[in-house]
Amino acid sequence: MNAWRRIDLRERLAMAMAGGLMAMAVTAAGAAPPRPLPADLESAKSEPAAVSVQGDTVYYTGNFSKASQAAFDTAVAGIGRGQLTRLVIRSGGGDTAAGRHVGRWVRDMALVVEVDVICFSSCADYVFPAGRARVIRADAFVGWHGNERQFEVLAARRGGRLADELSRYAPPNLTPSQRAAFVQDFQALLAVTRPDEDDFYARLGLSDAFAVCAVGDVLEKRPGYAGQKGWGFSLDDMARLGLRHTVYLGDGRYEQASSRFRQHLVPLSADDCLALLR
């Protein structure tokens, strides 16, 4: 069996977009052994996710994966629009298709999305934007580090082909023919999932700029970079990027008051973000 086919290509896509929550556990120099994640962040990558319905609220704690999607579907089976008012989520991200699956359900149910501790990567890409309104609890954070369009953005920035960009994510030690087949399979997967991602944002009436603008080494080049794992925005800048009706429950300005924001995210303005995609 070819090496990459031992891993579902959807998993490979998630791995290609990974590095966020998992990378928070490594030392600044990348040396082993990694620092253990705090318990509240560790639970955000639970597999499968823990999903339950209590009163008018669905609670989701863990990653996005096929198994987590199945757990989610079981927990919300038979629930109709109007029976729930909010989704409380703590997630470090994961599988993009599973993230959009939850996001579409949130949109269809017209729920408020409330972030408990962390909403990162696929959670920030697909679930957070899908809420009819958004709440960030005190000291919680919402962080982005790319979506499926990132491969096209990176290829354009490097002046190369998409195939060359995708080749960077191939498993090591492949023969040239195996690497070519990996890239071909990866492109075939994106030919299905990228239109689905575009459709997702179109149905929300949003540009995906907030999710993709600072991919690559953009953050590392900014003054004051200190090993943060993604980027975030003030509430005002979220609104400018289409993420309106967002509130922070802590005291002070969200991007300044949340210690987790300051630790894990580089602040970007909406203007910075949009300029990076021109």
PDB file of C-alpha atoms in Angstrom:
ATOM      1  CA  MET A   1       0.000   0.000   0.000  1.00  0.00           C
ATOM      2  CA  ASN A   2       1.313   3.470  -0.815  1.00  0.00           C
ATOM      3  CA  ALA A   3       2.520   5.279   2.291  1.00  0.00           C
ATOM      4  CA  TRP A   4       0.102   8.197   2.127  1.00  0.00           C
ATOM      5  CA  ARG A   5      -2.886   5.913   1.635  1.00  0.00           C
ATOM      6  CA  ARG A   6      -2.349   4.462   5.093  1.00  0.00           C
ATOM      7  CA  ILE A   7      -3.828   7.769   6.247  1.00  0.00           C
ATOM      8  CA  ASP A   8      -7.191   8.977   4.993  1.00  0.00           C
ATOM      9  CA  LEU A   9      -6.509  11.999   2.795  1.00  0.00           C
ATOM     10  CA  ARG A  10      -9.028  14.007   4.816  1.00  0.00           C
ATOM     11  CA  GLU A  11      -6.776  13.274   7.764  1.00  0.00           C
ATOM     12  CA  ARG A  12      -3.778  14.362   5.709  1.00  0.00           C
ATOM     13  CA  LEU A  13      -5.570  17.618   4.927  1.00  0.00           C
ATOM     14  CA  ALA A  14      -6.202  18.166   8.636  1.00  0.00           C
ATOM     15  CA  MET A  15      -2.546  17.387   9.349  1.00  0.00           C
ATOM     16  CA  ALA A  16      -1.425  19.853   6.684  1.00  0.00           C
ATOM     17  CA  MET A  17      -3.444  22.546   8.433  1.00  0.00           C
ATOM     18  CA  ALA A  18      -2.373  21.427  11.902  1.00  0.00           C
ATOM     19  CA  GLY A  19       0.277  22.775  14.195  1.00  0.00           C
ATOM     20  CA  GLY A  20      -1.888  25.126  16.202  1.00  0.00           C
ATOM     21  CA  LEU A  21      -3.156  23.581  19.393  1.00  0.00           C
ATOM     22  CA  MET A  22      -0.706  20.669  19.217  1.00  0.00           C
ATOM     23  CA  ALA A  23       2.223  23.007  18.648  1.00  0.00           C
ATOM     24  CA  MET A  24       1.300  24.961  21.768  1.00  0.00           C
ATOM     25  CA  ALA A  25       2.735  22.039  23.724  1.00  0.00           C
ATOM     26  CA  VAL A  26       6.286  22.274  22.357  1.00  0.00           C
ATOM     27  CA  THR A  27       9.082  24.381  23.729  1.00  0.00           C
ATOM     28  CA  ALA A  28       9.986  27.621  22.006  1.00  0.00           C
ATOM     29  CA  ALA A  29      13.011  25.926  20.471  1.00  0.00           C
ATOM     30  CA  GLY A  30      10.986  22.902  19.399  1.00  0.00           C
ATOM     31  CA  ALA A  31      13.007  20.642  21.694  1.00  0.00           C
ATOM     32  CA  ALA A  32      11.655  17.464  23.291  1.00  0.00           C
ATOM     33  CA  PRO A  33      10.023  16.640  25.573  1.00  0.00           C
ATOM     34  CA  PRO A  34       7.030  18.909  24.939  1.00  0.00           C
ATOM     35  CA  ARG A  35       5.425  20.838  27.726  1.00  0.00           C
ATOM     36  CA  PRO A  36       2.059  19.300  28.634  1.00  0.00           C
ATOM     37  CA  LEU A  37      -0.944  21.368  27.698  1.00  0.00           C
ATOM     38  CA  PRO A  38      -3.026  22.826  30.527  1.00  0.00           C
ATOM     39  CA  ALA A  39      -6.037  20.630  31.257  1.00  0.00           C
ATOM     40  CA  ASP A  40      -8.476  23.119  29.730  1.00  0.00           C
ATOM     41  CA  LEU A  41      -6.589  23.128  26.435  1.00  0.00           C
ATOM     42  CA  GLU A  42      -5.975  19.379  26.545  1.00  0.00           C
ATOM     43  CA  SER A  43      -9.730  18.791  26.647  1.00  0.00           C
ATOM     44  CA  ALA A  44     -10.118  20.964  23.544  1.00  0.00           C
ATOM     45  CA  LYS A  45      -8.446  18.257  21.443  1.00  0.00           C
ATOM     46  CA  SER A  46     -10.403  15.322  22.888  1.00  0.00           C
ATOM     47  CA  GLU A  47     -11.106  12.548  20.358  1.00  0.00           C
ATOM     48  CA  PRO A  48     -13.927  12.040  19.871  1.00  0.00           C
ATOM     49  CA  ALA A  49     -15.427  15.263  21.102  1.00  0.00           C
ATOM     50  CA  ALA A  50     -17.747  15.195  24.097  1.00  0.00           C
ATOM     51  CA  VAL A  51     -21.119  16.510  22.937  1.00  0.00           C
ATOM     52  CA  SER A  52     -24.228  16.892  25.054  1.00  0.00           C
ATOM     53  CA  VAL A  53     -27.492  18.800  25.094  1.00  0.00           C
ATOM     54  CA  GLN A  54     -28.565  20.415  28.345  1.00  0.00           C
ATOM     55  CA  GLY A  55     -31.623  22.610  28.422  1.00  0.00           C
ATOM     56  CA  ASP A  56     -31.424  25.077  25.547  1.00  0.00           C
ATOM     57  CA  THR A  57     -27.690  24.564  24.982  1.00  0.00           C
ATOM     58  CA  VAL A  58     -25.489  22.090  23.141  1.00  0.00           C
ATOM     59  CA  TYR A  59     -22.002  21.690  24.615  1.00  0.00           C
ATOM     60  CA  TYR A  60     -19.085  20.635  22.380  1.00  0.00           C
ATOM     61  CA  THR A  61     -15.636  19.908  23.830  1.00  0.00           C
ATOM     62  CA  GLY A  62     -12.939  18.393  21.632  1.00  0.00           C
ATOM     63  CA  ASN A  63     -11.634  18.191  18.106  1.00  0.00           C
ATOM     64  CA  PHE A  64     -13.301  17.834  14.718  1.00  0.00           C
ATOM     65  CA  SER A  65     -13.015  14.404  13.117  1.00  0.00           C
ATOM     66  CA  LYS A  66     -15.230  11.713  11.619  1.00  0.00           C
ATOM     67  CA  ALA A  67     -15.715  10.224  15.087  1.00  0.00           C
ATOM     68  CA  SER A  68     -16.495  13.631  16.597  1.00  0.00           C
ATOM     69  CA  GLN A  69     -18.979  14.319  13.806  1.00  0.00           C
ATOM     70  CA  ALA A  70     -20.729  11.039  14.570  1.00  0.00           C
ATOM     71  CA  ALA A  71     -20.868  11.923  18.289  1.00  0.00           C
ATOM     72  CA  PHE A  72     -22.274  15.329  17.423  1.00  0.00           C
ATOM     73  CA  ASP A  73     -24.933  13.922  15.113  1.00  0.00           C
ATOM     74  CA  THR A  74     -26.017  11.429  17.768  1.00  0.00           C
ATOM     75  CA  ALA A  75     -26.286  14.123  20.439  1.00  0.00           C
ATOM     76  CA  VAL A  76     -28.399  16.503  18.334  1.00  0.00           C
ATOM     77  CA  ALA A  77     -30.511  13.923  16.494  1.00  0.00           C
ATOM     78  CA  GLY A  78     -34.145  14.981  16.273  1.00  0.00           C
ATOM     79  CA  ILE A  79     -33.543  18.560  17.439  1.00  0.00           C
ATOM     80  CA  GLY A  80     -35.357  21.171  15.376  1.00  0.00           C
ATOM     81  CA  ARG A  81     -34.897  24.891  14.875  1.00  0.00           C
ATOM     82  CA  GLY A  82     -36.099  26.847  17.871  1.00  0.00           C
ATOM     83  CA  GLN A  83     -35.433  24.161  20.473  1.00  0.00           C
ATOM     84  CA  LEU A  84     -31.928  25.406  21.307  1.00  0.00           C
ATOM     85  CA  THR A  85     -30.449  28.875  21.595  1.00  0.00           C
ATOM     86  CA  ARG A  86     -26.684  28.413  21.805  1.00  0.00           C
ATOM     87  CA  LEU A  87     -23.648  26.217  21.242  1.00  0.00           C
ATOM     88  CA  VAL A  88     -20.936  26.401  23.901  1.00  0.00           C
ATOM     89  CA  ILE A  89     -17.707  25.181  22.351  1.00  0.00           C
ATOM     90  CA  ARG A  90     -14.139  24.445  23.420  1.00  0.00           C
ATOM     91  CA  SER A  91     -12.158  23.158  20.437  1.00  0.00           C
ATOM     92  CA  GLY A  92      -8.654  23.272  19.027  1.00  0.00           C
ATOM     93  CA  GLY A  93      -9.877  22.444  15.514  1.00  0.00           C
ATOM     94  CA  GLY A  94      -9.278  19.440  13.270  1.00  0.00           C
ATOM     95  CA  ASP A  95     -10.990  18.002  10.198  1.00  0.00           C
ATOM     96  CA  THR A  96     -12.273  20.754   7.924  1.00  0.00           C
ATOM     97  CA  ALA A  97     -15.273  18.864   6.526  1.00  0.00           C
ATOM     98  CA  ALA A  98     -16.425  17.962  10.050  1.00  0.00           C
ATOM     99  CA  GLY A  99     -15.986  21.586  11.103  1.00  0.00           C
ATOM    100  CA  ARG A 100     -18.189  22.776   8.255  1.00  0.00           C
ATOM    101  CA  HIS A 101     -20.749  20.095   9.109  1.00  0.00           C
ATOM    102  CA  VAL A 102     -21.133  21.530  12.616  1.00  0.00           C
ATOM    103  CA  GLY A 103     -21.026  25.078  11.270  1.00  0.00           C
ATOM    104  CA  ARG A 104     -23.859  24.437   8.838  1.00  0.00           C
ATOM    105  CA  TRP A 105     -25.976  22.957  11.614  1.00  0.00           C
ATOM    106  CA  VAL A 106     -25.295  25.985  13.823  1.00  0.00           C
ATOM    107  CA  ARG A 107     -26.345  28.281  10.981  1.00  0.00           C
ATOM    108  CA  ASP A 108     -29.491  26.258  10.258  1.00  0.00           C
ATOM    109  CA  MET A 109     -30.452  26.262  13.955  1.00  0.00           C
ATOM    110  CA  ALA A 110     -29.682  30.019  14.243  1.00  0.00           C
ATOM    111  CA  LEU A 111     -27.628  29.501  17.408  1.00  0.00           C
ATOM    112  CA  VAL A 112     -25.411  31.864  19.330  1.00  0.00           C
ATOM    113  CA  VAL A 113     -21.856  30.480  19.466  1.00  0.00           C
ATOM    114  CA  GLU A 114     -20.216  30.896  22.870  1.00  0.00           C
ATOM    115  CA  VAL A 115     -16.477  30.204  23.153  1.00  0.00           C
ATOM    116  CA  ASP A 116     -15.267  28.532  26.316  1.00  0.00           C
ATOM    117  CA  VAL A 117     -11.450  28.824  26.661  1.00  0.00           C
ATOM    118  CA  ILE A 118     -10.529  28.210  22.983  1.00  0.00           C
ATOM    119  CA  CYS A 119     -11.935  28.152  19.473  1.00  0.00           C
ATOM    120  CA  PHE A 120      -9.001  27.633  17.136  1.00  0.00           C
ATOM    121  CA  SER A 121      -8.326  26.551  13.554  1.00  0.00           C
ATOM    122  CA  SER A 122     -11.375  24.769  12.055  1.00  0.00           C
ATOM    123  CA  CYS A 123     -13.501  25.931  14.985  1.00  0.00           C
ATOM    124  CA  ALA A 124     -12.663  29.562  14.213  1.00  0.00           C
ATOM    125  CA  ASP A 125     -12.872  28.982  10.454  1.00  0.00           C
ATOM    126  CA  TYR A 126     -16.310  27.379  10.336  1.00  0.00           C
ATOM    127  CA  VAL A 127     -18.216  27.249  13.643  1.00  0.00           C
ATOM    128  CA  PHE A 128     -17.547  30.682  15.107  1.00  0.00           C
ATOM    129  CA  PRO A 129     -18.616  32.529  11.911  1.00  0.00           C
ATOM    130  CA  ALA A 130     -21.789  30.444  11.620  1.00  0.00           C
ATOM    131  CA  GLY A 131     -23.416  31.822  14.776  1.00  0.00           C
ATOM    132  CA  ARG A 132     -26.204  34.366  14.540  1.00  0.00           C
ATOM    133  CA  ALA A 133     -24.176  36.095  17.266  1.00  0.00           C
ATOM    134  CA  ARG A 134     -20.907  35.275  19.021  1.00  0.00           C
ATOM    135  CA  VAL A 135     -19.815  35.363  22.660  1.00  0.00           C
ATOM    136  CA  ILE A 136     -16.233  35.009  23.897  1.00  0.00           C
ATOM    137  CA  ARG A 137     -16.006  34.170  27.578  1.00  0.00           C
ATOM    138  CA  ALA A 138     -13.572  35.982  29.849  1.00  0.00           C
ATOM    139  CA  ASP A 139      -9.963  35.020  29.079  1.00  0.00           C
ATOM    140  CA  ALA A 140     -11.020  32.770  26.174  1.00  0.00           C
ATOM    141  CA  PHE A 141      -9.695  33.289  22.650  1.00  0.00           C
ATOM    142  CA  VAL A 142     -10.604  32.738  19.002  1.00  0.00           C
ATOM    143  CA  GLY A 143      -7.630  32.141  16.733  1.00  0.00           C
ATOM    144  CA  TRP A 144      -7.004  31.484  13.069  1.00  0.00           C
ATOM    145  CA  HIS A 145      -4.069  29.915  11.226  1.00  0.00           C
ATOM    146  CA  GLY A 146      -5.462  29.023   7.805  1.00  0.00           C
ATOM    147  CA  ASN A 147      -8.216  27.193   5.968  1.00  0.00           C
ATOM    148  CA  GLU A 148      -8.322  25.039   2.846  1.00  0.00           C
ATOM    149  CA  ARG A 149      -7.691  28.025   0.559  1.00  0.00           C
ATOM    150  CA  GLN A 150      -4.334  28.480   2.268  1.00  0.00           C
ATOM    151  CA  PHE A 151      -2.586  26.217  -0.244  1.00  0.00           C
ATOM    152  CA  GLU A 152      -3.606  28.471  -3.143  1.00  0.00           C
ATOM    153  CA  VAL A 153      -2.629  31.612  -1.213  1.00  0.00           C
ATOM    154  CA  LEU A 154       0.774  30.188  -0.311  1.00  0.00           C
ATOM    155  CA  ALA A 155       1.448  29.003  -3.846  1.00  0.00           C
ATOM    156  CA  ALA A 156       0.644  32.475  -5.192  1.00  0.00           C
ATOM    157  CA  ARG A 157       2.863  34.174  -2.608  1.00  0.00           C
ATOM    158  CA  ARG A 158       5.762  31.888  -3.446  1.00  0.00           C
ATOM    159  CA  GLY A 159       5.210  32.273  -7.161  1.00  0.00           C
ATOM    160  CA  GLY A 160       4.822  28.520  -7.645  1.00  0.00           C
ATOM    161  CA  ARG A 161       2.204  26.025  -8.708  1.00  0.00           C
ATOM    162  CA  LEU A 162      -0.422  24.570  -6.405  1.00  0.00           C
ATOM    163  CA  ALA A 163       1.067  21.137  -7.049  1.00  0.00           C
ATOM    164  CA  ASP A 164       4.430  22.331  -5.733  1.00  0.00           C
ATOM    165  CA  GLU A 165       2.779  23.639  -2.571  1.00  0.00           C
ATOM    166  CA  LEU A 166       0.897  20.412  -1.943  1.00  0.00           C
ATOM    167  CA  SER A 167       4.088  18.413  -2.438  1.00  0.00           C
ATOM    168  CA  ARG A 168       5.443  20.030   0.746  1.00  0.00           C
ATOM    169  CA  TYR A 169       2.931  17.966   2.748  1.00  0.00           C
ATOM    170  CA  ALA A 170       3.846  14.585   1.301  1.00  0.00           C
ATOM    171  CA  PRO A 171       5.095  11.925   3.725  1.00  0.00           C
ATOM    172  CA  PRO A 172       8.891  11.635   3.776  1.00  0.00           C
ATOM    173  CA  ASN A 173      10.818   9.022   1.791  1.00  0.00           C
ATOM    174  CA  LEU A 174       8.375   8.710  -1.103  1.00  0.00           C
ATOM    175  CA  THR A 175       9.740   7.837  -4.510  1.00  0.00           C
ATOM    176  CA  PRO A 176       9.219  10.471  -7.225  1.00  0.00           C
ATOM    177  CA  SER A 177       6.318   8.502  -8.682  1.00  0.00           C
ATOM    178  CA  GLN A 178       4.730   8.081  -5.233  1.00  0.00           C
ATOM    179  CA  ARG A 179       5.123  11.802  -4.543  1.00  0.00           C
ATOM    180  CA  ALA A 180       3.470  12.625  -7.871  1.00  0.00           C
ATOM    181  CA  ALA A 181       0.594  10.276  -7.047  1.00  0.00           C
ATOM    182  CA  PHE A 182       0.238  11.846  -3.588  1.00  0.00           C
ATOM    183  CA  VAL A 183      -0.034  15.311  -5.103  1.00  0.00           C
ATOM    184  CA  GLN A 184      -2.547  14.073  -7.659  1.00  0.00           C
ATOM    185  CA  ASP A 185      -4.697  12.527  -4.911  1.00  0.00           C
ATOM    186  CA  PHE A 186      -4.413  15.667  -2.779  1.00  0.00           C
ATOM    187  CA  GLN A 187      -5.509  17.834  -5.701  1.00  0.00           C
ATOM    188  CA  ALA A 188      -8.439  15.503  -6.353  1.00  0.00           C
ATOM    189  CA  LEU A 189      -9.513  15.837  -2.706  1.00  0.00           C
ATOM    190  CA  LEU A 190      -9.302  19.641  -2.832  1.00  0.00           C
ATOM    191  CA  ALA A 191     -11.275  19.649  -6.069  1.00  0.00           C
ATOM    192  CA  VAL A 192     -14.171  18.383  -3.949  1.00  0.00           C
ATOM    193  CA  THR A 193     -13.586  20.120  -0.625  1.00  0.00           C
ATOM    194  CA  ARG A 194     -12.590  23.596  -1.851  1.00  0.00           C
ATOM    195  CA  PRO A 195     -15.898  24.245  -3.662  1.00  0.00           C
ATOM    196  CA  ASP A 196     -17.634  23.039  -0.505  1.00  0.00           C
ATOM    197  CA  GLU A 197     -15.631  25.557   1.534  1.00  0.00           C
ATOM    198  CA  ASP A 198     -16.466  28.353  -0.921  1.00  0.00           C
ATOM    199  CA  ASP A 199     -20.149  27.396  -0.767  1.00  0.00           C
ATOM    200  CA  PHE A 200     -20.021  27.431   3.036  1.00  0.00           C
ATOM    201  CA  TYR A 201     -18.756  31.015   3.208  1.00  0.00           C
ATOM    202  CA  ALA A 202     -21.057  32.153   0.401  1.00  0.00           C
ATOM    203  CA  ARG A 203     -24.096  30.887   2.312  1.00  0.00           C
ATOM    204  CA  LEU A 204     -22.923  32.819   5.365  1.00  0.00           C
ATOM    205  CA  GLY A 205     -22.473  35.918   3.218  1.00  0.00           C
ATOM    206  CA  LEU A 206     -18.820  36.170   4.273  1.00  0.00           C
ATOM    207  CA  SER A 207     -15.403  36.475   2.728  1.00  0.00           C
ATOM    208  CA  ASP A 208     -12.933  34.003   4.210  1.00  0.00           C
ATOM    209  CA  ALA A 209     -10.221  36.683   4.554  1.00  0.00           C
ATOM    210  CA  PHE A 210     -10.159  36.410   8.356  1.00  0.00           C
ATOM    211  CA  ALA A 211      -9.339  32.681   8.100  1.00  0.00           C
ATOM    212  CA  VAL A 212      -6.549  32.754   5.518  1.00  0.00           C
ATOM    213  CA  CYS A 213      -4.863  36.152   5.292  1.00  0.00           C
ATOM    214  CA  ALA A 214      -1.754  35.547   7.426  1.00  0.00           C
ATOM    215  CA  VAL A 215      -0.775  31.998   6.427  1.00  0.00           C
ATOM    216  CA  GLY A 216       2.874  31.143   5.865  1.00  0.00           C
ATOM    217  CA  ASP A 217       5.587  33.117   7.622  1.00  0.00           C
ATOM    218  CA  VAL A 218       3.658  36.394   7.799  1.00  0.00           C
ATOM    219  CA  LEU A 219       3.361  36.354  11.587  1.00  0.00           C
ATOM    220  CA  GLU A 220       7.021  35.527  12.161  1.00  0.00           C
ATOM    221  CA  LYS A 221       8.013  38.638  10.212  1.00  0.00           C
ATOM    222  CA  ARG A 222       5.942  41.005  12.315  1.00  0.00           C
ATOM    223  CA  PRO A 223       7.644  43.070  15.055  1.00  0.00           C
ATOM    224  CA  GLY A 224       7.079  41.584  18.490  1.00  0.00           C
ATOM    225  CA  TYR A 225       6.458  38.036  17.277  1.00  0.00           C
ATOM    226  CA  ALA A 226       7.106  35.663  20.192  1.00  0.00           C
ATOM    227  CA  GLY A 227       6.161  32.210  18.982  1.00  0.00           C
ATOM    228  CA  GLN A 228       2.400  32.713  18.841  1.00  0.00           C
ATOM    229  CA  LYS A 229       0.474  30.003  16.973  1.00  0.00           C
ATOM    230  CA  GLY A 230      -2.048  32.053  15.025  1.00  0.00           C
ATOM    231  CA  TRP A 231      -3.682  35.422  14.647  1.00  0.00           C
ATOM    232  CA  GLY A 232      -6.717  37.161  16.075  1.00  0.00           C
ATOM    233  CA  PHE A 233      -8.685  40.392  15.829  1.00  0.00           C
ATOM    234  CA  SER A 234     -10.299  42.937  18.087  1.00  0.00           C
ATOM    235  CA  LEU A 235     -14.089  42.896  18.191  1.00  0.00           C
ATOM    236  CA  ASP A 236     -14.196  46.011  16.010  1.00  0.00           C
ATOM    237  CA  ASP A 237     -11.953  44.413  13.409  1.00  0.00           C
ATOM    238  CA  MET A 238     -13.987  41.201  13.511  1.00  0.00           C
ATOM    239  CA  ALA A 239     -17.042  43.318  12.696  1.00  0.00           C
ATOM    240  CA  ARG A 240     -15.226  44.940   9.779  1.00  0.00           C
ATOM    241  CA  LEU A 241     -14.483  41.464   8.438  1.00  0.00           C
ATOM    242  CA  GLY A 242     -18.130  40.451   8.682  1.00  0.00           C
ATOM    243  CA  LEU A 243     -18.131  38.819  12.133  1.00  0.00           C
ATOM    244  CA  ARG A 244     -20.622  41.229  13.658  1.00  0.00           C
ATOM    245  CA  HIS A 245     -22.594  40.823  16.883  1.00  0.00           C
ATOM    246  CA  THR A 246     -19.603  39.533  18.840  1.00  0.00           C
ATOM    247  CA  VAL A 247     -19.158  40.342  22.526  1.00  0.00           C
ATOM    248  CA  TYR A 248     -16.452  39.640  25.086  1.00  0.00           C
ATOM    249  CA  LEU A 249     -17.551  38.799  28.632  1.00  0.00           C
ATOM    250  CA  GLY A 250     -14.326  39.834  30.357  1.00  0.00           C
ATOM    251  CA  ASP A 251     -13.373  43.251  31.637  1.00  0.00           C
ATOM    252  CA  GLY A 252     -11.542  45.491  29.187  1.00  0.00           C
ATOM    253  CA  ARG A 253     -10.831  45.166  25.479  1.00  0.00           C
ATOM    254  CA  TYR A 254     -10.839  41.538  24.344  1.00  0.00           C
ATOM    255  CA  GLU A 255      -7.466  41.527  22.578  1.00  0.00           C
ATOM    256  CA  GLN A 256      -5.811  43.157  25.585  1.00  0.00           C
ATOM    257  CA  ALA A 257      -7.748  41.628  28.471  1.00  0.00           C
ATOM    258  CA  SER A 258      -7.614  37.971  27.428  1.00  0.00           C
ATOM    259  CA  SER A 259      -4.290  36.534  28.597  1.00  0.00           C
ATOM    260  CA  ARG A 260      -4.799  33.549  26.271  1.00  0.00           C
ATOM    261  CA  PHE A 261      -5.168  35.902  23.301  1.00  0.00           C
ATOM    262  CA  ARG A 262      -1.911  37.631  24.221  1.00  0.00           C
ATOM    263  CA  GLN A 263      -0.102  34.328  24.737  1.00  0.00           C
ATOM    264  CA  HIS A 264      -1.228  32.451  21.631  1.00  0.00           C
ATOM    265  CA  LEU A 265      -2.212  35.044  19.011  1.00  0.00           C
ATOM    266  CA  VAL A 266      -0.683  37.870  17.024  1.00  0.00           C
ATOM    267  CA  PRO A 267      -3.178  40.733  16.763  1.00  0.00           C
ATOM    268  CA  LEU A 268      -4.035  41.807  13.216  1.00  0.00           C
ATOM    269  CA  SER A 269      -6.223  44.669  12.104  1.00  0.00           C
ATOM    270  CA  ALA A 270      -8.822  44.189   9.400  1.00  0.00           C
ATOM    271  CA  ASP A 271      -6.770  46.468   7.156  1.00  0.00           C
ATOM    272  CA  ASP A 272      -3.636  44.363   7.744  1.00  0.00           C
ATOM    273  CA  CYS A 273      -5.564  41.206   6.911  1.00  0.00           C
ATOM    274  CA  LEU A 274      -7.150  42.491   3.724  1.00  0.00           C
ATOM    275  CA  ALA A 275      -3.891  44.041   2.516  1.00  0.00           C
ATOM    276  CA  LEU A 276      -2.141  40.676   2.803  1.00  0.00           C
ATOM    277  CA  LEU A 277      -4.558  39.192   0.255  1.00  0.00           C
ATOM    278  CA  ARG A 278      -4.139  41.908  -2.377  1.00  0.00           C
TER     279      ARG A 278
END
